[in-house]
Structures are given as C-alpha cells and as structure tokens.
Amino acid sequence: MLNFRNALMGFTIVLAALLLADVFIRISPWFYPGIVLVMISLLTWGSMNVSSGFYMKMLCRGSLEVRSVALSFDDGPDAAFTPGILDVLNENCVQAAFFVVGSRADENPGLVTRIQREGHILAGHSHTHGFFFDLLSLNRMKQELTFTEGSILRITGKRIRLFRPPYGVTNPTVAKAVSSMRYTGIGWSLKSKDTVKQEEDALLRRLIKRVRPGDIVLFHDNRAITGKVLGAFIDHLRQHHYSVERLDHFLQIEAYAD
C-alpha cells in the first residue's frame, strides 16, 4: 500500500543506494535532485488527494453494491444560507452530515441546535478554517479541534467523533492531531464544486453526470447556489432509484462518543 511511511522508507533506501553506488562508480549529480523532486511530488499528491489514504485513513465512500448516497455540508453554519438548505432537506425527508466550523457554530448556536433537532449529524471542520490550517503546529491544530468539539458539546450536549480537514488537505501533523482526538477522518467521493460554479444548471448537470452508488457528496452550506440546486438533485436521485442515507448509517460508524 502506498502511504507516507512506505514512501519515506523507499526514498531512504534509494538515497542510501545512490550514495553507496557513488563510492564505487560515478553517479550523475542530477539523480539526487531528481529523486527529491519525485518525493516532493508524491508528498504533495498525498496531501491534496483526500481519498489517497497517504497520511491517514479517510472514509471517502460507501458500498458500491448499494444504490445509495450520503450528503455532507462543509463550512457552516451560515445564517444566510444554512436555513434554506435545512428547509430543502426537511421538505424531502433527507438527513445529512454538517461539518461545522467551530467559530461559526459559536456565532449561530440556534442553527447548530436546529441541525441536531432535525435529525442531521454534526462533525468537526476546525475552529477557524484558516487557509494555512495544515501548516499549524500539532498543539495549535489540536487546539482548533478541541475548541470545535467544545463548541458543539456546549450547544448540543454531543461529543463529536467525525472530522473533515479544511480543504481535504492532510499531512503527518493532521494525522497525529486526528488520531490524538480519536476522530474518524471523513472525506468525499463526489465534489459538487458549488464553491466555484456560478450557474445552477451547470452545477446540477455536473452532479447528475458524476453521481455513482456509494458516493459521499461534498456540498457547502455557505453558498446560495447550493440550496438552489439541492432539491432538484435529490429529485434526480430518487427518480433514478437512489436512497439518501445519513452519513453515519451509510458508513456504519458512530457520529458521537456519547
């Protein structure tokens, strides 16, 4: 299995072999920056590819054998857009997973309460969602996770056990922080692109074209376009005999510690 530990071991072995060979035969100096470049490329790929499992185990999809999907929402709760998304989910009797930003939960405790009351699950997505979250120290990163867990616990009485890293970026520090908190890492298999798509039809076409059994669909509940296409997407799923399951049931995992 290709992961960080195996890649680092392989890099070390290759580098040692080159150094040893250089003692007996002339090795082109270009070999050294070449293998370093390959390693950097591999580390970057593993960091940016949420489903790679390169640094840590991430659950990114359900069973391919069952015609069902799970819906997930990041970056909220947002006072302007989360209520409309909750309305659509409620009207369609669909339960979803909300990966909340702790500071936004503190600002919108009523929405957090509503999310729980209407049968959805809450999970962590850092406290500030900073652009350089993955570059934080381990202690600072654990603080972000702890603050978010504390915010949700104060509002709902529930201690979360699921976490999705901001931007889906992982590295050894993220892996250590998630492990230390005993969280389960959650990714996705279908990215809606609702943060970049400007036209509702284009977003809906993308979703309809790409959805497959077992998908965990990534949406954001801080975008106007999401609520505008969500109902039509759910209609499409049901017309094509998909069921929409809540993420914890979908993956057969526990969303809360108690």
Short mmCIF file of C-alpha atoms in Angstrom, two decimals, residues 79-187:
data_model
loop_
_atom_site.label_atom_id
_atom_site.label_comp_id
_atom_site.label_asym_id
_atom_site.label_seq_id
_atom_site.Cartn_x
_atom_site.Cartn_y
_atom_site.Cartn_z
CA ALA A 79 -27.04 32.47 8.92
CA ALA A 80 -27.81 33.45 5.32
CA PHE A 81 -27.79 30.04 3.62
CA THR A 82 -27.92 27.15 6.10
CA PRO A 83 -31.61 27.70 6.98
CA GLY A 84 -32.66 27.36 3.33
CA ILE A 85 -30.63 24.18 2.94
CA LEU A 86 -32.21 22.76 6.08
CA ASP A 87 -35.64 23.65 4.68
CA VAL A 88 -34.95 21.69 1.49
CA LEU A 89 -33.64 18.68 3.42
CA ASN A 90 -36.65 18.78 5.74
CA GLU A 91 -39.12 19.02 2.85
CA ASN A 92 -37.53 15.97 1.25
CA CYS A 93 -37.15 13.98 4.49
CA VAL A 94 -33.39 13.73 3.98
CA GLN A 95 -30.84 13.65 6.77
CA ALA A 96 -27.30 14.85 6.13
CA ALA A 97 -23.96 15.50 7.85
CA PHE A 98 -22.80 19.02 8.67
CA PHE A 99 -19.06 19.53 9.14
CA VAL A 100 -19.13 22.77 11.07
CA VAL A 101 -16.52 25.43 11.72
CA GLY A 102 -16.34 25.96 15.47
CA SER A 103 -16.26 29.76 15.40
CA ARG A 104 -19.33 29.82 13.15
CA ALA A 105 -21.10 27.39 15.47
CA ASP A 106 -20.43 29.83 18.31
CA GLU A 107 -21.95 32.63 16.23
CA ASN A 108 -25.01 30.59 15.24
CA PRO A 109 -25.93 28.29 18.13
CA GLY A 110 -29.58 28.26 17.08
CA LEU A 111 -28.65 26.75 13.73
CA VAL A 112 -26.50 24.12 15.38
CA THR A 113 -29.44 23.21 17.60
CA ARG A 114 -31.73 23.08 14.59
CA ILE A 115 -29.35 20.82 12.67
CA GLN A 116 -29.39 18.34 15.53
CA ARG A 117 -33.12 18.67 16.20
CA GLU A 118 -34.00 17.87 12.59
CA GLY A 119 -32.05 14.62 12.64
CA HIS A 120 -28.80 15.58 10.95
CA ILE A 121 -25.39 14.85 12.44
CA LEU A 122 -22.70 17.34 13.39
CA ALA A 123 -18.97 16.88 12.86
CA GLY A 124 -15.80 18.95 13.09
CA HIS A 125 -14.16 21.03 10.39
CA SER A 126 -11.66 23.04 12.51
CA HIS A 127 -12.39 26.14 14.57
CA THR A 128 -11.32 28.89 12.16
CA HIS A 129 -10.92 27.13 8.79
CA GLY A 130 -7.71 29.04 8.23
CA PHE A 131 -6.09 28.81 4.80
CA PHE A 132 -2.88 27.53 6.39
CA PHE A 133 -4.55 25.09 8.80
CA ASP A 134 -2.35 22.21 7.61
CA LEU A 135 0.80 24.22 8.43
CA LEU A 136 -0.11 24.76 12.09
CA SER A 137 1.90 23.15 14.87
CA LEU A 138 0.48 19.98 16.39
CA ASN A 139 -0.53 21.78 19.59
CA ARG A 140 -2.24 24.59 17.72
CA MET A 141 -4.03 22.14 15.46
CA LYS A 142 -5.26 20.07 18.41
CA GLN A 143 -6.49 23.30 19.97
CA GLU A 144 -8.55 24.01 16.85
CA LEU A 145 -10.13 20.57 17.06
CA THR A 146 -10.71 20.82 20.80
CA PHE A 147 -12.37 24.24 20.51
CA THR A 148 -14.76 22.96 17.83
CA GLU A 149 -15.63 19.88 19.82
CA GLY A 150 -16.24 22.08 22.87
CA SER A 151 -18.50 24.44 20.92
CA ILE A 152 -20.71 21.61 19.68
CA LEU A 153 -20.72 19.95 23.10
CA ARG A 154 -21.86 23.14 24.84
CA ILE A 155 -24.67 23.70 22.35
CA THR A 156 -25.94 20.15 21.87
CA GLY A 157 -24.51 18.01 24.66
CA LYS A 158 -22.98 15.76 21.98
CA ARG A 159 -19.28 14.92 21.74
CA ILE A 160 -18.37 14.60 18.08
CA ARG A 161 -16.24 11.81 16.66
CA LEU A 162 -16.07 12.69 12.95
CA PHE A 163 -13.70 15.21 11.37
CA ARG A 164 -13.04 16.53 7.89
CA PRO A 165 -9.86 18.59 7.45
CA PRO A 166 -10.23 22.02 5.82
CA TYR A 167 -9.86 21.76 2.03
CA GLY A 168 -9.42 18.00 2.49
CA VAL A 169 -5.68 18.54 2.95
CA THR A 170 -3.81 16.02 5.10
CA ASN A 171 -0.21 15.66 6.27
CA PRO A 172 1.60 13.98 9.19
CA THR A 173 0.55 16.73 11.62
CA VAL A 174 -3.12 16.47 10.66
CA ALA A 175 -2.89 12.70 11.01
CA LYS A 176 -1.40 13.00 14.52
CA ALA A 177 -3.97 15.56 15.61
CA VAL A 178 -6.91 13.49 14.36
CA SER A 179 -5.50 10.34 15.95
CA SER A 180 -4.90 12.07 19.27
CA MET A 181 -8.54 13.19 19.36
CA ARG A 182 -9.70 9.67 18.42
CA TYR A 183 -11.63 11.02 15.47
CA THR A 184 -12.62 9.23 12.30
CA GLY A 185 -11.47 11.10 9.20
CA ILE A 186 -14.19 11.66 6.60
CA GLY A 187 -13.55 12.66 3.00
#
